[in-house]
Amino acid sequence: MNDAHASVPAPAPRRRARVRAPELIGKGGWLNTGDKQYTLADLRGRIVLLDFWTFCCINCLHVLDELRELEQKHSDTVVIIGVHSPKFVHEAEHAAVVDAVERYEVHHPVLDDPELATWKQYAVRAWPTLVVIDPEGYVVAQHAGEGHAHAIEKLVEELEAEHAAKGTLRRGDGPYVAPEPVATDLRFPGKVLALSSGNFLVSDSTRHQLVELAADGESVVRRIGHGERGFGPEAFNEPQGLAPLPDGRIAVADTVNHAVRAYDPATGTVETLAGTGRQWWQGSPTHGPALDVALSSPWDVAWWNDRLWIAMAGVHQLWTYDPATGTVGVAAGTTNEGLVDGPAAEAWFAQPSGLAATEDRLWVADSETSALRYVERDRDGDGEGFVVRTAVGTGLFDFGHRDGPAEQALLQHPLGVTALPDGSVAVSDTYNHALRRYDPATGEVTTLATDLREPSDAVLVGADIVVVESARHRLTRLRLPEEAVRVESVAHRTQRAATDVAPGTLRLDVVFEAPKGQKLDTRYGPSTRLLVSATPPELLAEGAGAGTDLGRELVLADGVTEGVLHVSAMAASCDDAPEIEYPACHVHQQDWGVPVRVTASGTGRLGLVLAGLDA
């Protein structure tokens, strides 16, 4: 017998080296713990889920909602810790983080990390990112983006069984301590509408209600909705935008219900106009019967050009609802996040959050690009289509408080826009705590008022403007000044460190490991998608565009030394068991904006984790 032909046992699969979880460090300290400071050692024996988030990020807010069921179901074994990692300067203010934790009903401990110390220790590259730490203090999984709750729950169940058997699992109450409730008539209101009666209708977002206030802006006339999260005739879920409809009803952007509702002031009834109550995912229908098509975090609404326009913050688009046909559909935007002007179907937005209609323009507060945008008829075409243009703002990473010519003026995460009688617009410049003004006639940006705590909307009342001071839980009336206020100019760039990359070829790998018990869903074609672009576009000589592989060779152009790589990835996985007749499927998706600096000492590979661990 020839030994060369003897069977050889297959090598055992290589076990990935276990990595000890870095310590949790945050200069801002801990929230929701009754002032107790925690270390990972204090949490040993529990499964720890770190949620790296920032409160400007709509995807982060989606994940907060995705995790609520897991948080309740596994409350005796799982400790969720939100690591607040700011993008904007305002988000680094401790008081703003305290407000956000209450505003979005975060019912777990939060570590305020204004200097991104823990973010850097865990090599996080995107908001949101979830990291799972086992009861012995080792990192076992990382997920970027949305859609991972199912996979994490399966992993939690495995870890519970494994560590219960080993004796390393510790059950019991978690470290969460609820803050004392505060009694105010409004709690983090979002938007306001002036009623024909002279009263105001306000979306009381954190209380999940609409509130009608008397003409004084203070006295409560009535509340609409029972005040608990829900999706029914007497329930809302963090409502935001309000707009009158031609039939006398009021459209409501019911944000976390992913729906547009209609409130009838005459009867007090509420019904659903559009949305299914479920969140839109890539591959879902983008037009059709309004009650059959899913939406994604509608943030504001406005009636313009015989349609109800919807600022679809969750997918960076504008949609419309046509009451004549009972249909909805995409009107502008590609779902890619960024600032790109042009024909409506090709434009990019970034969390559009405020709308205001005039006769010939629909103004848009595009919050994540700190921009004021507008939609108008495409006069260079056949007049039937729409085009998107930018009045103020340059992109995702530049923001501040600077007046002057629009091309160099700066805003910081505006959430509202209001048309003024003279053709100019007022911008609720939320993170600058200011009301700004843009005048199309002169191209100038000025400041109308300061010391407004997170203004999110405003409405004209005669010669006054009534502003929603969201973080002061009130409406504030201001006289429109004849002369604009001047403030000292401040400019900022996001504090995220750039990744040093080598010139020439750059290997991009998006890491995705299907959850245990699942496989990639290829029944209807490729189950993965990768879209790559750059700012400036000249950064990439090769490799931009869409494809189905999660890896790609990029070629960086000569002479461009820095920029941002925009990477959007999606993967669909389904239950992998032949006995399951109708397997459950899940979509995992994330957009990254990765600042890069080209240098000879940089890396030749960029690894981005969608789900799993990057070896």
XYZ file of C-alpha atoms in Angstrom:
615
model
C 0.000 0.000 0.000
C 1.302 3.413 -0.958
C 1.053 5.830 1.975
C 0.853 8.696 -0.465
C -2.716 7.657 -1.277
C -3.835 7.136 2.320
C -6.734 9.320 3.459
C -5.700 12.340 5.512
C -8.077 13.811 8.112
C -9.303 17.290 7.217
C -7.640 19.960 9.339
C -9.731 21.265 12.205
C -11.182 24.717 11.523
C -8.903 27.424 12.806
C -10.341 29.048 15.919
C -10.285 32.810 15.884
C -8.185 34.281 18.677
C -10.386 35.737 21.377
C -10.002 39.469 21.904
C -10.502 41.001 25.325
C -12.983 43.876 25.198
C -11.345 47.286 25.767
C -12.439 49.259 28.813
C -15.330 51.712 28.589
C -14.060 55.295 28.817
C -16.102 58.441 28.408
C -15.276 61.902 29.665
C -18.965 62.745 29.972
C -19.615 59.918 32.436
C -22.619 57.634 32.800
C -26.338 58.309 32.420
C -29.286 56.180 33.571
C -27.274 54.509 36.340
C -28.204 56.614 39.364
C -24.800 58.386 39.115
C -22.865 55.112 39.475
C -19.773 54.710 37.289
C -19.251 51.275 35.702
C -16.345 49.263 34.341
C -16.516 46.069 32.313
C -15.406 44.162 35.413
C -18.619 45.297 37.134
C -20.588 43.672 34.305
C -18.731 40.363 34.241
C -21.157 37.458 34.013
C -23.601 39.430 31.847
C -23.842 39.572 28.078
C -22.983 43.164 27.189
C -24.223 44.795 23.993
C -22.513 48.081 23.166
C -24.543 50.359 20.915
C -22.320 53.059 19.407
C -24.753 55.802 18.471
C -25.201 59.525 18.100
C -28.535 61.249 18.401
C -28.452 63.030 15.025
C -28.314 59.685 13.183
C -31.629 58.286 11.915
C -30.137 54.797 11.551
C -29.119 54.944 15.212
C -32.684 55.813 16.165
C -33.916 52.860 14.104
C -31.585 50.552 16.048
C -32.817 51.910 19.382
C -36.288 50.759 18.360
C -35.029 47.413 17.001
C -33.402 46.611 20.351
C -36.391 47.385 22.599
C -37.847 43.850 22.372
C -34.458 42.200 22.981
C -33.888 44.517 25.935
C -37.144 43.445 27.576
C -36.989 39.737 26.714
C -33.439 39.183 28.007
C -33.384 41.801 30.760
C -31.890 39.393 33.328
C -28.883 38.369 31.180
C -28.232 41.215 28.721
C -26.973 44.691 29.544
C -27.255 47.152 26.672
C -24.938 50.132 26.984
C -25.301 53.031 24.628
C -21.902 54.573 23.888
C -22.769 58.056 22.708
C -20.171 59.031 20.104
C -20.871 62.493 18.641
C -20.589 63.661 15.046
C -21.610 67.294 15.533
C -20.109 69.714 18.053
C -23.501 70.159 19.701
C -23.714 66.412 20.310
C -20.584 66.593 22.441
C -22.402 68.783 24.976
C -23.338 66.685 27.984
C -26.673 68.450 28.500
C -27.634 67.642 24.903
C -26.890 63.949 25.473
C -29.008 63.998 28.645
C -31.859 65.495 26.613
C -31.481 62.946 23.818
C -31.577 60.000 26.221
C -34.937 61.192 27.523
C -36.222 62.359 24.133
C -35.782 58.918 22.557
C -36.749 56.942 25.674
C -33.410 55.159 26.051
C -34.034 52.678 28.875
C -30.491 51.449 29.430
C -27.207 52.940 30.681
C -25.459 55.399 28.374
C -21.765 56.273 28.422
C -21.179 59.832 27.203
C -17.964 59.670 25.147
C -17.537 63.193 23.683
C -13.901 62.614 22.689
C -14.635 59.279 20.931
C -12.200 57.454 23.230
C -14.163 54.179 23.379
C -15.133 54.512 19.693
C -11.420 54.501 18.824
C -10.597 51.619 21.180
C -13.178 49.440 19.422
C -12.077 50.640 15.939
C -15.636 51.700 15.091
C -16.102 53.291 11.666
C -19.825 53.955 11.416
C -22.953 54.947 13.265
C -24.620 52.743 14.405
C -22.294 49.871 15.345
C -23.201 47.067 17.756
C -20.564 45.048 19.624
C -21.399 41.909 21.625
C -19.210 41.033 24.650
C -19.573 37.626 26.278
C -19.890 37.083 30.071
C -16.131 36.514 30.326
C -15.342 39.897 28.783
C -14.424 38.931 25.205
C -15.676 40.494 21.976
C -17.658 37.866 20.065
C -19.431 39.848 17.316
C -19.680 43.229 15.647
C -22.482 44.548 13.446
C -22.757 47.841 11.581
C -26.015 49.376 10.458
C -29.576 48.196 10.827
C -31.412 44.892 10.662
C -29.276 42.846 13.064
C -31.679 42.378 15.997
C -32.657 38.853 14.923
C -29.038 37.749 14.538
C -28.071 39.261 17.893
C -30.957 37.545 19.658
C -29.833 34.162 18.270
C -26.300 34.884 19.473
C -27.597 35.911 22.904
C -29.494 32.628 23.228
C -26.330 30.674 22.338
C -24.252 32.653 24.833
C -26.860 32.155 27.559
C -26.775 28.376 27.048
C -22.982 28.178 26.755
C -22.185 30.259 29.808
C -24.964 28.811 31.934
C -23.336 25.420 31.328
C -19.901 26.826 32.190
C -21.173 28.587 35.295
C -20.047 31.971 33.996
C -23.497 33.478 33.425
C -24.866 35.801 36.101
C -28.578 36.604 36.058
C -30.301 39.462 37.818
C -31.406 43.040 37.532
C -29.373 45.309 35.293
C -27.701 48.619 36.128
C -30.424 50.800 34.562
C -31.886 53.423 36.887
C -34.738 55.485 35.453
C -34.389 59.258 35.825
C -37.024 61.224 37.699
C -39.880 62.295 35.384
C -40.321 66.017 34.771
C -43.779 67.613 34.568
C -44.183 69.957 31.587
C -47.087 70.444 29.177
C -44.844 69.566 26.219
C -41.874 67.210 26.149
C -39.412 67.622 23.285
C -42.015 68.902 20.800
C -41.096 68.516 17.143
C -43.201 70.580 14.737
C -45.934 73.230 14.917
C -48.853 74.270 12.731
C -50.968 77.429 13.044
C -54.665 76.555 12.931
C -57.369 78.714 11.355
C -58.801 79.253 14.847
C -55.630 81.036 15.922
C -54.565 78.079 18.048
C -51.480 75.940 17.473
C -51.169 72.212 16.838
C -47.898 70.775 18.121
C -46.411 67.316 17.702
C -45.456 66.375 21.266
C -42.994 63.767 20.088
C -41.679 62.191 23.283
C -45.211 61.955 24.709
C -46.496 60.342 21.454
C -49.318 62.860 21.119
C -50.538 65.888 19.260
C -51.355 68.854 21.503
C -53.572 71.785 20.622
C -52.487 74.971 22.384
C -54.457 78.188 22.671
C -53.363 81.317 20.825
C -51.070 82.214 23.733
C -48.926 79.192 22.802
C -49.082 77.874 26.354
C -52.567 76.831 27.462
C -53.489 73.250 26.558
C -56.835 72.971 24.760
C -56.765 69.234 24.015
C -54.498 66.247 23.544
C -54.848 63.819 20.652
C -53.596 60.288 21.288
C -53.414 58.318 24.521
C -49.723 59.052 25.070
C -48.220 55.556 24.720
C -46.379 54.175 21.702
C -48.861 52.538 19.354
C -50.325 52.361 15.857
C -54.069 52.747 16.102
C -56.867 55.308 15.978
C -55.747 56.826 19.290
C -52.002 56.236 19.120
C -48.854 57.749 17.620
C -45.169 56.900 17.884
C -42.891 59.956 18.081
C -44.918 62.099 15.625
C -43.172 64.988 13.884
C -44.309 66.955 10.819
C -47.752 68.525 10.339
C -49.377 69.916 7.186
C -52.911 70.987 6.262
C -54.626 68.980 3.525
C -57.100 70.508 1.039
C -60.008 68.634 2.666
C -59.426 70.324 6.041
C -57.670 67.410 7.701
C -54.073 67.593 8.920
C -51.385 65.214 7.712
C -49.076 63.915 10.445
C -45.646 62.380 9.905
C -45.936 59.504 12.397
C -42.211 58.942 12.374
C -41.507 55.760 14.336
C -44.679 54.129 13.027
C -43.227 54.693 9.526
C -46.584 56.102 8.442
C -48.439 59.244 7.455
C -51.662 59.761 9.390
C -54.557 62.177 8.995
C -56.097 64.034 11.948
C -59.516 65.609 11.506
C -59.881 68.600 13.869
C -63.669 68.624 13.308
C -64.247 65.057 14.516
C -61.045 64.288 16.435
C -60.531 61.087 14.415
C -57.184 59.751 13.231
C -56.692 57.435 10.275
C -53.730 56.182 8.267
C -53.072 57.682 4.837
C -49.853 55.879 3.921
C -47.520 53.243 5.273
C -47.902 49.768 6.715
C -46.442 50.407 10.154
C -43.293 48.554 9.096
C -39.994 50.062 7.997
C -39.026 50.183 4.307
C -35.963 48.105 3.355
C -33.889 47.954 0.179
C -35.770 45.926 -2.401
C -39.204 46.918 -1.095
C -41.702 48.629 -3.447
C -41.075 52.342 -4.001
C -44.525 53.175 -5.344
C -48.035 51.789 -5.257
C -51.182 51.828 -3.124
C -50.386 54.030 -0.144
C -51.494 51.556 2.524
C -49.510 48.698 0.948
C -46.116 50.413 0.622
C -43.756 50.638 3.614
C -42.209 53.997 4.562
C -39.107 54.829 6.603
C -39.117 57.493 9.313
C -41.126 60.252 7.630
C -40.021 63.417 9.446
C -41.976 66.232 7.828
C -44.799 66.818 5.335
C -45.887 69.719 3.109
C -48.570 70.247 0.468
C -47.011 71.323 -2.857
C -47.866 70.836 -6.521
C -51.116 68.985 -5.745
C -49.327 66.353 -3.697
C -48.360 65.784 -0.093
C -44.564 65.755 -0.082
C -42.890 63.614 2.570
C -39.367 64.117 3.938
C -38.381 60.458 4.215
C -35.466 60.870 6.614
C -34.919 57.129 7.040
C -33.935 56.547 3.408
C -32.658 60.023 2.432
C -35.429 60.690 -0.085
C -38.525 62.778 -0.766
C -41.725 60.862 -1.483
C -45.198 62.060 -2.441
C -48.714 60.986 -1.541
C -51.464 61.587 -4.100
C -54.896 61.606 -2.425
C -56.639 61.486 -5.804
C -55.216 58.035 -6.577
C -54.382 56.897 -3.039
C -50.790 56.136 -4.048
C -47.298 56.967 -2.799
C -43.969 56.972 -4.606
C -40.419 58.281 -4.629
C -40.153 61.832 -5.962
C -36.469 62.621 -5.355
C -33.347 60.903 -4.050
C -31.603 57.579 -4.593
C -31.332 56.375 -0.926
C -27.608 57.215 -1.058
C -26.629 59.607 1.727
C -24.855 62.791 0.741
C -25.214 66.108 -1.079
C -25.642 65.758 -4.843
C -27.775 68.155 -6.887
C -29.388 67.576 -10.247
C -32.436 65.799 -11.649
C -34.649 64.639 -8.786
C -34.177 60.942 -9.537
C -30.372 61.318 -9.301
C -30.069 63.665 -6.312
C -28.690 62.624 -2.936
C -30.078 63.797 0.389
C -29.024 63.117 3.983
C -31.931 62.853 6.425
C -34.249 65.519 5.025
C -36.136 66.675 8.118
C -37.937 69.921 7.325
C -40.147 71.107 4.436
C -41.707 74.436 3.483
C -43.647 75.120 0.291
C -43.819 78.320 -1.739
C -45.447 78.742 -5.128
C -42.411 77.700 -7.140
C -40.127 75.919 -4.651
C -40.196 73.225 -2.005
C -37.549 74.117 0.576
C -35.799 71.257 2.376
C -33.798 71.279 5.621
C -31.305 68.501 4.854
C -30.053 67.868 8.356
C -27.030 65.565 8.047
C -25.397 67.713 5.351
C -26.209 70.844 7.394
C -27.767 72.182 4.221
C -30.703 74.175 2.907
C -31.882 72.595 -0.349
C -34.862 73.125 -2.631
C -36.870 71.353 -5.321
C -38.265 73.177 -8.338
C -39.513 72.479 -11.848
C -36.740 71.604 -14.273
C -36.915 74.654 -16.509
C -34.032 73.390 -18.646
C -35.954 70.209 -19.504
C -39.510 69.703 -20.640
C -40.929 71.362 -17.549
C -42.520 68.143 -16.327
C -39.685 66.928 -14.122
C -38.125 68.301 -10.948
C -34.576 69.293 -10.124
C -32.814 69.572 -6.742
C -30.486 72.457 -5.906
C -28.509 73.540 -2.835
C -28.737 77.052 -1.410
C -26.482 76.598 1.650
C -24.222 73.684 2.597
C -21.336 71.652 1.227
C -21.641 68.066 2.496
C -21.670 65.595 5.341
C -18.570 66.739 7.195
C -18.547 70.557 7.213
C -20.768 72.548 9.552
C -20.724 75.541 11.884
C -22.273 78.942 12.441
C -21.100 81.380 9.803
C -23.104 84.167 8.141
C -22.406 85.839 4.831
C -22.560 84.726 1.190
C -24.394 81.403 0.881
C -21.481 79.631 -0.785
C -19.379 79.956 2.386
C -22.096 80.169 5.075
C -22.469 77.273 7.523
C -25.366 75.653 9.405
C -25.326 72.817 11.954
C -27.947 70.059 11.556
C -31.047 72.142 10.768
C -34.405 70.417 11.262
C -36.905 73.044 10.109
C -37.503 75.633 7.402
C -40.198 78.326 7.189
C -41.136 80.480 4.186
C -41.199 84.223 4.984
C -43.438 86.846 3.304
C -40.573 88.588 1.476
C -39.485 85.436 -0.405
C -36.700 84.555 2.011
C -36.741 81.539 4.340
C -36.071 81.078 8.040
C -34.054 77.997 8.993
C -34.396 76.343 12.397
C -30.650 75.822 12.811
C -31.088 73.213 15.485
C -27.593 72.404 16.723
C -26.540 76.078 16.604
C -29.543 76.973 18.845
C -30.378 79.697 16.342
C -32.904 80.919 13.806
C -31.154 81.766 10.532
C -32.360 83.465 7.345
C -31.470 82.851 3.710
C -32.420 85.477 1.143
C -32.452 84.155 -2.443
C -32.468 87.721 -3.786
C -29.077 88.586 -2.249
C -27.642 85.096 -1.670
C -26.893 86.101 1.934
C -27.277 84.107 5.150
C -27.906 85.996 8.402
C -28.886 85.159 11.971
C -32.332 86.223 13.186
C -32.093 84.994 16.785
C -29.836 83.006 19.094
C -30.238 81.296 22.481
C -33.029 79.050 21.223
C -32.522 75.562 22.679
C -32.606 73.101 19.750
C -35.195 74.886 17.609
C -36.850 72.335 15.330
C -39.585 74.277 13.517
C -41.244 77.694 13.287
C -44.478 79.212 12.022
C -45.478 82.759 11.058
C -48.156 84.534 13.056
C -48.657 88.078 11.750
C -45.423 90.003 12.262
C -44.138 87.380 14.694
C -42.540 84.014 14.255
C -43.306 81.260 16.761
C -40.416 78.835 17.237
C -40.484 75.313 18.643
C -37.749 75.260 21.282
C -37.655 71.503 21.453
C -35.121 71.135 24.281
C -36.898 73.798 26.356
C -40.251 72.049 25.811
C -42.085 75.168 24.683
C -43.103 77.536 21.924
C -41.282 80.870 21.882
C -42.686 83.941 20.125
C -40.215 86.333 18.470
C -40.689 89.593 16.606
C -39.130 89.269 13.175
C -36.236 91.740 13.318
C -35.699 94.261 10.576
C -31.970 93.933 11.039
C -30.396 90.510 11.305
C -28.222 89.616 14.275
C -24.512 89.160 13.588
C -22.577 86.404 15.368
C -18.923 85.472 15.412
C -18.172 83.002 12.632
C -17.424 79.423 13.645
C -16.569 76.560 11.302
C -16.194 72.890 12.175
C -15.334 69.585 10.559
C -16.355 66.233 11.990
C -13.803 65.071 14.580
C -13.614 61.528 13.229
C -9.994 60.749 12.394
C -9.196 60.085 8.736
C -7.961 56.616 7.746
C -4.507 56.684 6.176
C -4.550 54.732 2.911
C -1.709 54.014 0.506
C -1.783 55.507 -2.996
C -2.759 53.303 -5.925
C -4.839 50.184 -5.347
C -6.978 49.946 -2.229
C -8.711 46.659 -1.402
C -12.199 47.231 0.009
C -13.705 44.313 1.958
C -17.149 44.477 3.532
C -17.245 41.653 6.086
C -20.539 39.806 6.364
C -21.089 36.512 8.174
C -24.643 35.200 7.993
C -26.101 34.572 11.463
C -25.947 30.998 12.689
C -28.758 28.949 11.165
C -29.056 31.282 8.177
C -27.565 31.539 4.705
C -27.444 34.180 2.017
C -30.760 34.359 0.202
C -30.051 33.727 -3.508
C -33.530 32.577 -4.564
C -34.196 35.727 -6.563
C -30.678 36.592 -7.660
C -27.666 38.052 -5.827
C -28.236 38.506 -2.115
C -25.600 41.191 -1.614
C -25.120 44.688 -2.989
C -22.217 47.123 -2.804
C -22.270 50.738 -3.967
C -19.123 52.875 -3.837
C -18.592 56.557 -4.593
C -16.335 59.344 -3.359
C -16.233 63.006 -2.425
C -14.658 64.511 -4.414
C -15.530 62.097 -7.242
C -12.004 62.563 -8.579
C -10.639 60.608 -5.588
C -11.492 57.323 -7.340
C -9.861 56.553 -10.667
C -11.492 53.110 -10.705
C -13.966 51.147 -8.603
C -16.925 53.502 -8.252
C -20.428 52.233 -8.931
C -22.718 49.361 -8.003
C -22.011 45.622 -7.881
C -23.011 42.425 -6.104
C -19.662 41.354 -4.576
C -18.850 42.636 -1.076
C -15.185 43.022 -2.020
C -13.694 45.330 -4.635
C -10.387 46.707 -5.868
C -10.430 50.509 -5.799
C -7.820 52.629 -7.531
C -7.089 56.019 -5.976
C -6.319 58.787 -8.423
C -2.941 60.490 -8.509
C -2.862 63.990 -7.091
C -5.911 63.734 -4.795
C -4.635 63.560 -1.221
C -7.832 63.364 0.828
C -11.559 62.826 0.586
C -14.436 60.633 1.730
C -15.273 57.142 0.506
C -19.035 56.497 0.513
C -19.774 52.786 0.841
C -23.276 51.312 0.949
C -23.683 47.569 1.571
C -26.679 45.273 1.831
C -26.948 41.532 2.520
C -30.082 39.370 2.789
C -30.065 36.100 4.746
C -32.761 33.498 5.384
C -33.303 30.527 7.686
C -31.235 27.573 6.457
C -33.341 24.548 7.359
C -35.085 22.369 4.749
C -37.981 21.581 7.067
C -38.974 25.272 7.263
C -41.558 25.819 4.529
C -41.544 29.613 4.787
C -38.088 30.690 6.006
C -37.770 34.012 7.782
C -35.507 36.444 5.952
C -33.629 39.471 7.233
C -31.977 42.410 5.495
C -28.736 43.844 6.896
C -27.624 47.205 5.539
C -25.289 50.064 6.330
C -23.867 53.218 4.740
C -20.348 54.332 5.634
C -18.743 57.689 4.990
C -15.037 57.034 5.597
C -12.724 60.060 5.616
C -9.400 58.999 4.069
C -5.977 60.584 3.721
C -3.629 59.295 1.016
C -0.111 58.734 2.328
C 2.765 56.417 1.464
C 2.611 54.813 4.917
C -1.119 54.102 4.692
C -2.910 50.767 4.490
C -3.676 48.962 1.262
C -6.866 47.405 2.643
C -10.010 48.915 4.080
C -12.161 46.461 6.028
C -15.698 47.449 7.006
C -17.745 45.103 9.183
C -21.402 44.685 8.276
C -21.763 41.608 10.498
C -19.152 39.361 12.107
C -15.541 40.035 12.977
C -12.799 41.214 10.637
C -9.942 38.728 10.890
